[in-house]
């Protein structure tokens, strides 16, 4: 991920589908089931009637990652919430599903967003990773870096995965920008849209501890390909968190 976390001004919109509030920020396609990592459907309330849905990403036969704001609303059994970031570890039966390894992504490298669409089918978006920022006036990203990509997302994809060109999981989808994205110094990144995910690299220590506590043993194979998060201090940014 980026080594320096920059100042930015952006309005953040949390992505989960509620009746009468559907969000999409770019073109998405139905996935060919044989060529994308597995994601799961998480109902919230009664889909299409009283609620909506989110997504999750299997990481072991018994555990998945999803967005914290999804885990707090659906019917999942939560193993652990990250204290600062919009990410949670939940129990799920992932028997027979392909679990993607964790990985990293460098600036300007390709990103694929994967989640569940409103019809219950897997949908994907394509783009690239830009930069990490902090939104100081967002409850979700005041103390957690927001990783920025222009890969499209839509309602229901919250909790789904951001994957690098190797098919490795590099983040969990959290939200989209409600306005054009610029750094506080006026720099325009040149991205057509702004989607936000939580970096698996940044949450590695929490994730490793949560998984080891669940299984009661070391899980080196899961996170062995991750390096330690960057040690540079975070730089504050500005944004407004809204739930829709």
Short mmCIF file of C-alpha atoms in Angstrom, two decimals:
data_model
loop_
_atom_site.label_atom_id
_atom_site.label_comp_id
_atom_site.label_asym_id
_atom_site.label_seq_id
_atom_site.Cartn_x
_atom_site.Cartn_y
_atom_site.Cartn_z
CA UNK A 1 0.00 0.00 0.00
CA UNK A 2 1.07 3.65 -0.17
CA UNK A 3 3.83 4.62 2.25
CA UNK A 4 2.47 8.13 2.94
CA UNK A 5 -1.12 8.83 3.99
CA UNK A 6 -2.24 12.18 2.61
CA UNK A 7 -4.70 14.95 3.46
CA UNK A 8 -7.97 14.81 1.54
CA UNK A 9 -11.40 16.37 1.37
CA UNK A 10 -14.16 13.93 0.47
CA UNK A 11 -17.70 13.10 1.54
CA UNK A 12 -17.97 9.45 2.55
CA UNK A 13 -21.13 7.44 1.97
CA UNK A 14 -21.38 4.02 3.63
CA UNK A 15 -22.55 1.34 1.24
CA UNK A 16 -25.34 -0.90 2.29
CA UNK A 17 -28.63 -1.36 0.50
CA UNK A 18 -31.78 -0.07 2.16
CA UNK A 19 -35.18 0.24 0.55
CA UNK A 20 -35.35 3.51 -1.37
CA UNK A 21 -31.60 4.16 -1.19
CA UNK A 22 -29.56 2.55 -3.96
CA UNK A 23 -26.05 3.76 -4.70
CA UNK A 24 -23.75 3.00 -7.62
CA UNK A 25 -20.70 4.91 -8.85
CA UNK A 26 -19.72 3.20 -12.10
CA UNK A 27 -20.18 0.28 -14.51
CA UNK A 28 -20.19 -3.23 -13.02
CA UNK A 29 -20.45 -6.64 -14.66
CA UNK A 30 -21.79 -10.01 -13.60
CA UNK A 31 -18.91 -12.29 -12.72
CA UNK A 32 -18.08 -15.55 -14.37
CA UNK A 33 -18.17 -17.78 -11.29
CA UNK A 34 -15.02 -19.63 -12.31
CA UNK A 35 -12.74 -16.61 -12.49
CA UNK A 36 -13.43 -14.56 -9.33
CA UNK A 37 -12.79 -15.18 -5.64
CA UNK A 38 -15.72 -16.36 -3.54
CA UNK A 39 -17.98 -13.88 -1.77
CA UNK A 40 -21.06 -14.51 0.38
CA UNK A 41 -24.48 -12.86 0.62
CA UNK A 42 -25.41 -11.32 4.00
CA UNK A 43 -29.11 -10.41 4.40
CA UNK A 44 -30.12 -7.40 6.45
CA UNK A 45 -33.77 -7.49 7.58
CA UNK A 46 -35.98 -8.87 4.80
CA UNK A 47 -34.19 -8.14 1.50
CA UNK A 48 -36.17 -6.04 -1.01
CA UNK A 49 -38.88 -5.40 1.65
CA UNK A 50 -37.58 -4.15 5.01
CA UNK A 51 -33.84 -4.12 4.57
CA UNK A 52 -31.14 -4.98 2.11
CA UNK A 53 -27.95 -6.96 2.04
CA UNK A 54 -24.18 -6.85 2.31
CA UNK A 55 -21.31 -9.11 1.29
CA UNK A 56 -18.52 -11.04 3.00
CA UNK A 57 -15.27 -12.69 1.92
CA UNK A 58 -14.32 -16.22 3.07
CA UNK A 59 -10.79 -16.41 4.49
CA UNK A 60 -10.94 -19.83 6.23
CA UNK A 61 -13.46 -22.71 6.11
CA UNK A 62 -15.18 -21.23 9.20
CA UNK A 63 -14.45 -17.49 9.07
CA UNK A 64 -15.12 -14.53 6.78
CA UNK A 65 -14.36 -10.82 6.71
CA UNK A 66 -17.03 -8.19 6.19
CA UNK A 67 -17.62 -4.49 6.89
CA UNK A 68 -18.26 -3.64 10.54
CA UNK A 69 -21.39 -1.66 9.65
CA UNK A 70 -22.77 -4.77 7.93
CA UNK A 71 -21.88 -7.16 10.77
CA UNK A 72 -23.72 -4.92 13.24
CA UNK A 73 -26.94 -5.17 11.23
CA UNK A 74 -27.13 -8.67 9.72
CA UNK A 75 -27.57 -12.05 11.44
CA UNK A 76 -23.91 -13.11 11.55
CA UNK A 77 -22.09 -14.33 14.65
CA UNK A 78 -19.29 -11.83 15.13
CA UNK A 79 -15.89 -13.17 16.23
CA UNK A 80 -14.22 -9.74 16.46
CA UNK A 81 -14.72 -6.10 15.50
CA UNK A 82 -11.68 -4.00 14.63
CA UNK A 83 -11.53 -1.18 17.21
CA UNK A 84 -10.95 1.58 14.64
CA UNK A 85 -11.68 0.28 11.13
CA UNK A 86 -14.88 -0.64 9.30
CA UNK A 87 -14.09 -4.36 9.28
CA UNK A 88 -15.25 -7.41 11.25
CA UNK A 89 -14.46 -11.12 11.46
CA UNK A 90 -17.56 -13.34 11.43
CA UNK A 91 -18.39 -17.04 11.56
CA UNK A 92 -19.63 -18.60 8.29
CA UNK A 93 -19.73 -22.06 6.78
CA UNK A 94 -17.34 -21.73 3.83
CA UNK A 95 -17.04 -25.44 3.17
CA UNK A 96 -16.01 -26.07 -0.43
CA UNK A 97 -15.46 -22.39 -1.22
CA UNK A 98 -12.20 -21.05 -2.58
CA UNK A 99 -10.54 -18.75 -0.07
CA UNK A 100 -8.27 -16.08 -1.50
CA UNK A 101 -4.88 -15.51 0.16
CA UNK A 102 -4.13 -12.10 1.63
CA UNK A 103 -1.89 -9.80 -0.41
CA UNK A 104 -0.77 -6.24 -1.01
CA UNK A 105 -1.12 -3.65 -3.75
CA UNK A 106 1.11 -0.80 -4.88
CA UNK A 107 0.07 2.63 -6.10
CA UNK A 108 -1.44 2.58 -9.62
CA UNK A 109 -1.72 -1.23 -9.65
CA UNK A 110 -5.01 -2.80 -10.71
CA UNK A 111 -7.86 -3.50 -8.29
CA UNK A 112 -10.95 -5.66 -8.78
CA UNK A 113 -13.95 -5.06 -6.51
CA UNK A 114 -16.13 -8.13 -5.92
CA UNK A 115 -19.45 -8.30 -4.07
CA UNK A 116 -23.05 -9.46 -4.23
CA UNK A 117 -25.53 -7.63 -6.44
CA UNK A 118 -29.21 -6.99 -5.73
CA UNK A 119 -30.18 -10.07 -7.73
CA UNK A 120 -27.98 -12.34 -5.61
CA UNK A 121 -25.35 -12.71 -8.31
CA UNK A 122 -21.68 -11.82 -7.94
CA UNK A 123 -20.69 -8.53 -9.57
CA UNK A 124 -17.24 -7.08 -10.25
CA UNK A 125 -15.66 -3.70 -11.01
CA UNK A 126 -12.24 -2.86 -12.41
CA UNK A 127 -9.92 0.02 -11.58
CA UNK A 128 -6.65 0.84 -9.83
CA UNK A 129 -5.42 1.71 -6.33
CA UNK A 130 -4.49 5.35 -5.77
CA UNK A 131 -3.61 6.34 -2.22
CA UNK A 132 -4.52 6.07 1.49
CA UNK A 133 -6.10 8.96 3.40
CA UNK A 134 -7.65 9.67 6.81
CA UNK A 135 -11.03 11.40 7.16
CA UNK A 136 -10.88 13.10 10.55
CA UNK A 137 -14.61 13.87 10.73
CA UNK A 138 -15.71 10.36 9.72
CA UNK A 139 -16.54 7.92 12.49
CA UNK A 140 -15.25 5.10 10.29
CA UNK A 141 -11.97 6.59 9.10
CA UNK A 142 -10.85 9.10 11.72
CA UNK A 143 -8.36 6.56 13.09
CA UNK A 144 -8.19 4.12 10.18
CA UNK A 145 -6.69 4.78 6.73
CA UNK A 146 -9.15 4.73 3.84
CA UNK A 147 -7.69 3.06 0.76
CA UNK A 148 -8.87 4.79 -2.44
CA UNK A 149 -9.63 3.06 -5.74
CA UNK A 150 -11.61 4.00 -8.84
CA UNK A 151 -12.94 0.46 -9.25
CA UNK A 152 -16.76 0.81 -9.18
CA UNK A 153 -18.98 -0.42 -6.35
CA UNK A 154 -22.68 -0.35 -5.56
CA UNK A 155 -25.07 -0.90 -2.66
CA UNK A 156 -24.81 -4.45 -1.35
CA UNK A 157 -21.09 -4.73 -2.09
CA UNK A 158 -20.13 -3.42 1.36
CA UNK A 159 -18.15 -6.17 3.06
CA UNK A 160 -17.06 -7.60 -0.28
CA UNK A 161 -13.45 -7.75 -1.38
CA UNK A 162 -10.87 -5.62 -3.15
CA UNK A 163 -8.42 -7.92 -4.92
CA UNK A 164 -5.08 -7.32 -6.66
CA UNK A 165 -4.12 -8.63 -10.10
CA UNK A 166 -3.03 -11.94 -8.53
CA UNK A 167 -6.48 -12.51 -7.05
CA UNK A 168 -5.19 -11.83 -3.51
CA UNK A 169 -7.44 -10.07 -1.00
CA UNK A 170 -6.08 -6.60 -0.25
CA UNK A 171 -9.10 -4.98 1.37
CA UNK A 172 -12.76 -5.01 2.41
CA UNK A 173 -15.15 -2.62 0.63
CA UNK A 174 -16.60 0.08 2.89
CA UNK A 175 -18.01 3.05 0.97
CA UNK A 176 -17.90 5.54 -1.88
CA UNK A 177 -17.22 9.23 -2.19
CA UNK A 178 -20.21 11.51 -2.32
CA UNK A 179 -18.28 14.15 -4.25
CA UNK A 180 -15.20 14.69 -6.39
CA UNK A 181 -11.97 13.57 -4.76
CA UNK A 182 -9.17 16.09 -4.16
CA UNK A 183 -6.35 16.33 -1.68
CA UNK A 184 -6.51 19.28 0.72
CA UNK A 185 -3.64 20.96 -1.13
CA UNK A 186 -5.87 21.00 -4.23
CA UNK A 187 -4.22 18.08 -6.01
CA UNK A 188 -6.60 16.18 -8.29
CA UNK A 189 -5.71 12.49 -8.41
CA UNK A 190 -7.33 12.12 -11.82
CA UNK A 191 -9.65 9.31 -10.71
CA UNK A 192 -13.05 9.09 -12.38
CA UNK A 193 -14.71 7.87 -9.16
CA UNK A 194 -13.78 7.23 -5.53
CA UNK A 195 -14.45 3.90 -3.85
CA UNK A 196 -13.12 3.16 -0.36
CA UNK A 197 -11.82 -0.07 1.18
CA UNK A 198 -10.11 -1.07 4.44
CA UNK A 199 -6.63 -2.46 3.83
CA UNK A 200 -5.96 -6.01 5.03
CA UNK A 201 -2.33 -4.96 5.37
CA UNK A 202 -3.22 -2.27 7.89
CA UNK A 203 -5.41 -4.60 10.00
CA UNK A 204 -3.00 -7.56 9.86
CA UNK A 205 -2.03 -7.55 13.59
CA UNK A 206 -5.69 -7.46 14.69
CA UNK A 207 -6.72 -10.09 12.15
CA UNK A 208 -3.91 -12.47 13.07
CA UNK A 209 -4.71 -12.21 16.78
CA UNK A 210 -8.46 -12.68 16.21
CA UNK A 211 -7.96 -15.78 14.06
CA UNK A 212 -5.42 -17.33 16.42
CA UNK A 213 -7.75 -16.74 19.37
CA UNK A 214 -10.59 -18.43 17.49
CA UNK A 215 -8.60 -21.52 16.49
CA UNK A 216 -6.32 -21.59 19.51
CA UNK A 217 -3.24 -21.94 17.35
CA UNK A 218 -0.96 -19.91 15.09
CA UNK A 219 -2.23 -19.17 11.59
CA UNK A 220 1.05 -18.27 9.87
CA UNK A 221 -0.08 -19.65 6.52
CA UNK A 222 -2.91 -17.12 6.28
CA UNK A 223 -0.83 -13.97 6.75
CA UNK A 224 2.70 -15.10 5.89
CA UNK A 225 2.69 -13.16 2.63
CA UNK A 226 1.93 -9.84 4.33
CA UNK A 227 4.67 -7.44 5.39
CA UNK A 228 4.24 -5.20 8.42
CA UNK A 229 2.20 -2.00 7.99
CA UNK A 230 4.14 1.17 7.17
CA UNK A 231 5.55 2.94 10.20
CA UNK A 232 5.06 6.48 8.87
CA UNK A 233 2.62 8.59 10.93
CA UNK A 234 -0.90 9.05 9.62
CA UNK A 235 -1.82 12.46 8.20
CA UNK A 236 -5.28 13.76 9.08
CA UNK A 237 -7.86 14.39 6.40
CA UNK A 238 -11.41 15.60 6.24
CA UNK A 239 -14.69 13.94 5.30
CA UNK A 240 -18.30 13.44 6.35
CA UNK A 241 -19.61 9.98 7.14
CA UNK A 242 -23.22 9.28 6.17
CA UNK A 243 -25.25 6.08 6.25
CA UNK A 244 -27.53 5.37 3.32
#
